[in-house]
mmCIF file of C-alpha atoms in Angstrom:
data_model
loop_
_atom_site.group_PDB
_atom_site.id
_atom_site.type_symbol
_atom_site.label_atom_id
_atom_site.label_comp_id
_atom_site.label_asym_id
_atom_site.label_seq_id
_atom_site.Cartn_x
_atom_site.Cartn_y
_atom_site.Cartn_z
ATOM 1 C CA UNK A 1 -18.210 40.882 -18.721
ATOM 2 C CA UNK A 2 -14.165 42.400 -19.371
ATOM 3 C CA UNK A 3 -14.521 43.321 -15.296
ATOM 4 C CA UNK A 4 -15.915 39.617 -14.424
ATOM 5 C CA UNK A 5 -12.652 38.032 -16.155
ATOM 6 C CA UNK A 6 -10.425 40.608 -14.961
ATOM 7 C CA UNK A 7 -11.830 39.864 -11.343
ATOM 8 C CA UNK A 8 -11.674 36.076 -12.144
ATOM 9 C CA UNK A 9 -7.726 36.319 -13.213
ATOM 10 C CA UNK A 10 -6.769 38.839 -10.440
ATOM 11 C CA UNK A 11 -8.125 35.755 -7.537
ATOM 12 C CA UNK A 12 -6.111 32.843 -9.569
ATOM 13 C CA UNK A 13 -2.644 35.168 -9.235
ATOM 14 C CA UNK A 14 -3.844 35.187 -5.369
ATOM 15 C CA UNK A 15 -4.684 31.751 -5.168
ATOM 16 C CA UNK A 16 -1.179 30.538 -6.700
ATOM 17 C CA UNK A 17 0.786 33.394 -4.981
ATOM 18 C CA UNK A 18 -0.368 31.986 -1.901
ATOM 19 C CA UNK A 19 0.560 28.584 -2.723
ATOM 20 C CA UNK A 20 3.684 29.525 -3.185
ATOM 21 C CA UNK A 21 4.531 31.074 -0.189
ATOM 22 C CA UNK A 22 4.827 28.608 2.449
ATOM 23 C CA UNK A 23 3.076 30.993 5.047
ATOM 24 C CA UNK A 24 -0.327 29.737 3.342
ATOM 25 C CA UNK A 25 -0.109 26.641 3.150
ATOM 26 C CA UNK A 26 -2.957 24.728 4.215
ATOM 27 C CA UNK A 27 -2.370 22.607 7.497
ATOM 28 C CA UNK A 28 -4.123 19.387 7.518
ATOM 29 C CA UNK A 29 -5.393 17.214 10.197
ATOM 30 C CA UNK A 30 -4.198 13.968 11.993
ATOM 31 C CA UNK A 31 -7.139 11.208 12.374
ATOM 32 C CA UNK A 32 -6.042 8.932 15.138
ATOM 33 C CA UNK A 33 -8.274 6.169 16.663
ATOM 34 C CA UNK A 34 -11.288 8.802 15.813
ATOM 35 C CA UNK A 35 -9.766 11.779 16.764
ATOM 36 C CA UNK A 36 -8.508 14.839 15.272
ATOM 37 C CA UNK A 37 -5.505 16.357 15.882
ATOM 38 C CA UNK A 38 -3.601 19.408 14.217
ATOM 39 C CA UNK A 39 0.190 19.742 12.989
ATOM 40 C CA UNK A 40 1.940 20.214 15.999
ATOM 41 C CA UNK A 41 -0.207 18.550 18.522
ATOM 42 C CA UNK A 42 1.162 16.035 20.836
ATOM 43 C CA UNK A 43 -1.127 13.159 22.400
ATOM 44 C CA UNK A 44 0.196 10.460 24.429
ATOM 45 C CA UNK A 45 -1.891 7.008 23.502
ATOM 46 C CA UNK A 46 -0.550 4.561 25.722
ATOM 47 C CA UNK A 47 2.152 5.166 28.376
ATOM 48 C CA UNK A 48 5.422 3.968 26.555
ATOM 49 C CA UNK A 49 4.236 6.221 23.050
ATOM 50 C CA UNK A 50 4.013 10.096 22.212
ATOM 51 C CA UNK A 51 2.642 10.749 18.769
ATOM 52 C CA UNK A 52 3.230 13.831 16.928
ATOM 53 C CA UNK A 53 0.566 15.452 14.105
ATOM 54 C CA UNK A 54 2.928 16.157 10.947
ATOM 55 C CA UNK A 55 0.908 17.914 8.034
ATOM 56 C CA UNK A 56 -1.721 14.794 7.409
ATOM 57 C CA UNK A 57 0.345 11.784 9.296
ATOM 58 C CA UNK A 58 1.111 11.047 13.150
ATOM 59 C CA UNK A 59 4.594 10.031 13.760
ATOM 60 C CA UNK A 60 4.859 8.412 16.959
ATOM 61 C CA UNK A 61 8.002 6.818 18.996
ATOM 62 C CA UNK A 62 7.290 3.774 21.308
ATOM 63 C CA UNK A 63 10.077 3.472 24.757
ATOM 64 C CA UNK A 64 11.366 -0.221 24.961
ATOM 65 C CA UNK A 65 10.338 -2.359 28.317
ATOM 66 C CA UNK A 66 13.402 -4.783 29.088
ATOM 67 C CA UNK A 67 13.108 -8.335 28.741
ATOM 68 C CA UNK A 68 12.479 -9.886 31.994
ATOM 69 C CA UNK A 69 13.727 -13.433 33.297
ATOM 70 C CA UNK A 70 11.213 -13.340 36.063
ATOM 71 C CA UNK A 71 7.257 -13.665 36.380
ATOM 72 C CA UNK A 72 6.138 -10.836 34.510
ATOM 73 C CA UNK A 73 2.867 -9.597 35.582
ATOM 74 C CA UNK A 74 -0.006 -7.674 34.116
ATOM 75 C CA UNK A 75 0.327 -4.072 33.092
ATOM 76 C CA UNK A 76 -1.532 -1.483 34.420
ATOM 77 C CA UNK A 77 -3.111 1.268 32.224
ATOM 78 C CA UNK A 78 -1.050 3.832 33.007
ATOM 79 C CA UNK A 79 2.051 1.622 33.206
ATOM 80 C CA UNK A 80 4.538 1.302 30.670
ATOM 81 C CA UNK A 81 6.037 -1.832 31.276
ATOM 82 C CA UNK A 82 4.984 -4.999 33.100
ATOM 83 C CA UNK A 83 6.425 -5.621 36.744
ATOM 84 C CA UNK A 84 8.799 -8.108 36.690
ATOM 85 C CA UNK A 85 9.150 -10.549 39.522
ATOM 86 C CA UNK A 86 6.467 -7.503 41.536
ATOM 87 C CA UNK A 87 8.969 -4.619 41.157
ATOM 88 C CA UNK A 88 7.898 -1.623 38.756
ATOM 89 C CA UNK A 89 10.289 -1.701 35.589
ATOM 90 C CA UNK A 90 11.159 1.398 33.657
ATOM 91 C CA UNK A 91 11.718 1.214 29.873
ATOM 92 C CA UNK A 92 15.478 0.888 28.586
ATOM 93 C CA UNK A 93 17.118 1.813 24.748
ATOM 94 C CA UNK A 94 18.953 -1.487 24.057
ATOM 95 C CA UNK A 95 19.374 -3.226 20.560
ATOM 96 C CA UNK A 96 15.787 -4.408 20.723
ATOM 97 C CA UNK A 97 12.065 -3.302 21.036
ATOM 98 C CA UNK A 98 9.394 -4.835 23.071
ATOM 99 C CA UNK A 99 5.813 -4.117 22.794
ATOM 100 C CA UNK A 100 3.133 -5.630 24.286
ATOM 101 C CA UNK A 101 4.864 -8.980 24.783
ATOM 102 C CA UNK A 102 6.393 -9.224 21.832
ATOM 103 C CA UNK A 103 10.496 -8.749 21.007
ATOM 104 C CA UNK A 104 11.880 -6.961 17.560
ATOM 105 C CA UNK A 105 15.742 -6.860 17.120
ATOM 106 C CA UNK A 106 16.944 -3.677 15.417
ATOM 107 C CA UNK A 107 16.184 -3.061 11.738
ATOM 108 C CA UNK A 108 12.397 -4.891 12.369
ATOM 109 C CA UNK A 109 10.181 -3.284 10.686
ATOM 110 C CA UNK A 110 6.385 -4.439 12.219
ATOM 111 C CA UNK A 111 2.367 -3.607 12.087
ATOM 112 C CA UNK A 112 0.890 -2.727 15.363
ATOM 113 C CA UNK A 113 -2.598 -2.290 13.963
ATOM 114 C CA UNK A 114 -4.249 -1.708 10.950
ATOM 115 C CA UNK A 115 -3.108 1.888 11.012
ATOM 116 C CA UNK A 116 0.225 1.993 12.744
ATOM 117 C CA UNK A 117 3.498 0.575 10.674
ATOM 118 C CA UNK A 118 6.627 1.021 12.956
ATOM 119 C CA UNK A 119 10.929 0.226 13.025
ATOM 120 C CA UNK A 120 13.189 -0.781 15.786
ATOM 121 C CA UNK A 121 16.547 1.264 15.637
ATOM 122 C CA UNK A 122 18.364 1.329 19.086
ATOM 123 C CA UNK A 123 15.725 0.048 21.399
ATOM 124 C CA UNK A 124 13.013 2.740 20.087
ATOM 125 C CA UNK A 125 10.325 1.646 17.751
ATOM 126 C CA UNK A 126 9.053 4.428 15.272
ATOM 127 C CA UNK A 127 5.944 4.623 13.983
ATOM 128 C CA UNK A 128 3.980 6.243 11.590
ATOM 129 C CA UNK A 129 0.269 6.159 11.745
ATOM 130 C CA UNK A 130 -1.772 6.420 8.427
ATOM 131 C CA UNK A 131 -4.255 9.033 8.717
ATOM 132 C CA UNK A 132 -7.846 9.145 6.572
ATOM 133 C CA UNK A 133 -9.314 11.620 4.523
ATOM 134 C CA UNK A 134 -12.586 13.215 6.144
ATOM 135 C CA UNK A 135 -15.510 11.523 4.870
ATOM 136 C CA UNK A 136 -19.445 13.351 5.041
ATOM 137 C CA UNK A 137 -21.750 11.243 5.198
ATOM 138 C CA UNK A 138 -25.217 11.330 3.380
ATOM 139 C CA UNK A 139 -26.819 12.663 6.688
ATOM 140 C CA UNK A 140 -24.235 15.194 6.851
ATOM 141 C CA UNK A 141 -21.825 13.937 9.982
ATOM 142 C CA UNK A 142 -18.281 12.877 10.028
ATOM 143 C CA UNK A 143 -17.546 8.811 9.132
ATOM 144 C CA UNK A 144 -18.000 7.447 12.140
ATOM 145 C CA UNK A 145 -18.106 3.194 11.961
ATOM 146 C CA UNK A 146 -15.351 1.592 12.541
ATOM 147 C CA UNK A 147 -14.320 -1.881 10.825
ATOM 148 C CA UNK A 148 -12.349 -4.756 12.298
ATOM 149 C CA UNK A 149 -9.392 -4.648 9.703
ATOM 150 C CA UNK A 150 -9.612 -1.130 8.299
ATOM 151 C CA UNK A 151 -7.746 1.873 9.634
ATOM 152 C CA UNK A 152 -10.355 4.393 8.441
ATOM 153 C CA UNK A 153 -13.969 4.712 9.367
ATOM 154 C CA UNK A 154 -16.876 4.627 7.256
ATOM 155 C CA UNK A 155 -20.061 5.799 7.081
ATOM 156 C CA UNK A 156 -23.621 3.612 7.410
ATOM 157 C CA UNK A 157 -24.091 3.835 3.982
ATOM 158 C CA UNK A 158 -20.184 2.950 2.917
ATOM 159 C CA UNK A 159 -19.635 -0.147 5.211
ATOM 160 C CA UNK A 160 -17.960 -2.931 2.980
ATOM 161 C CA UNK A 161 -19.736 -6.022 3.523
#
């Protein structure tokens, strides 16, 4: 029994030692759109955007497309920004941010989606995306159904009504 406690206390001084020391710590994942990603990883989700896996939360900067006086046409997956007027446009760091269509002066703070809050500062809008605990489900796999309106997924047996 004495060699059972002495056993148990010897693992807690291990367990808090390591705690301590910053070379243990635990890294924790990014969940983006569904996918896992690990501190340090870099994923490009759309061509103007580069997100970065902190420990538990993506931080991800978004380039600026100019404001054009033209026709602006359609954008292309792997484009940036729309043509303007037919001519390829390349993204620009003015006192504004443009995404998607839609203009944010400097200071802005804005939602791109249910998980993504971002700021415009000098033509670049930050973001940081919200990331979700993993969830097992009942039959043992990963949450997997995604809601209109929520950031995280759920699983079958979770889905709000």
């Amino acid at each position: 029994m004495m060699k059972r406690i002495l056993l148990f206390l010897a693992l807690a001084v291990v367990v808090v030692s390591a705690k301590k020391n910053s070379k243990y710590q635990m890294k924790l994942p990014c969940v983006y759109m569904g996918t896992f990603y690990m501190p340090g990883d870099v994923w490009k989700p759309h061509p103007c955007a580069r997100c970065e896996c902190g420990n538990l939360h993506s931080e991800c900067d978004i380039k600026t497309c100019p404001a054009c006086d033209g026709k602006e046409g359609a954008v292309g997956v792997d484009q940036c920004c729309a043509p303007c007027d037919g001519k390829a446009v390349k993204p620009t760091e003015t006192g504004f941010c443009s995404w998607r269509g839609k203009h944010y002066e400097d200071g802005d703070e804005f939602t791109l989606n249910e998980c993504t809050d971002c700021s415009c500062d000098g033509g670049i809008a930050s973001c940081v995306v919200r990331s979700c605990e993993f969830q097992e489900c009942e039959n043992g796999e990963p949450a997997s159904v995604a809601v209109p309106g929520y950031c995280c997924h759920f699983c079958p047996e979770n889905v709000p009504a």
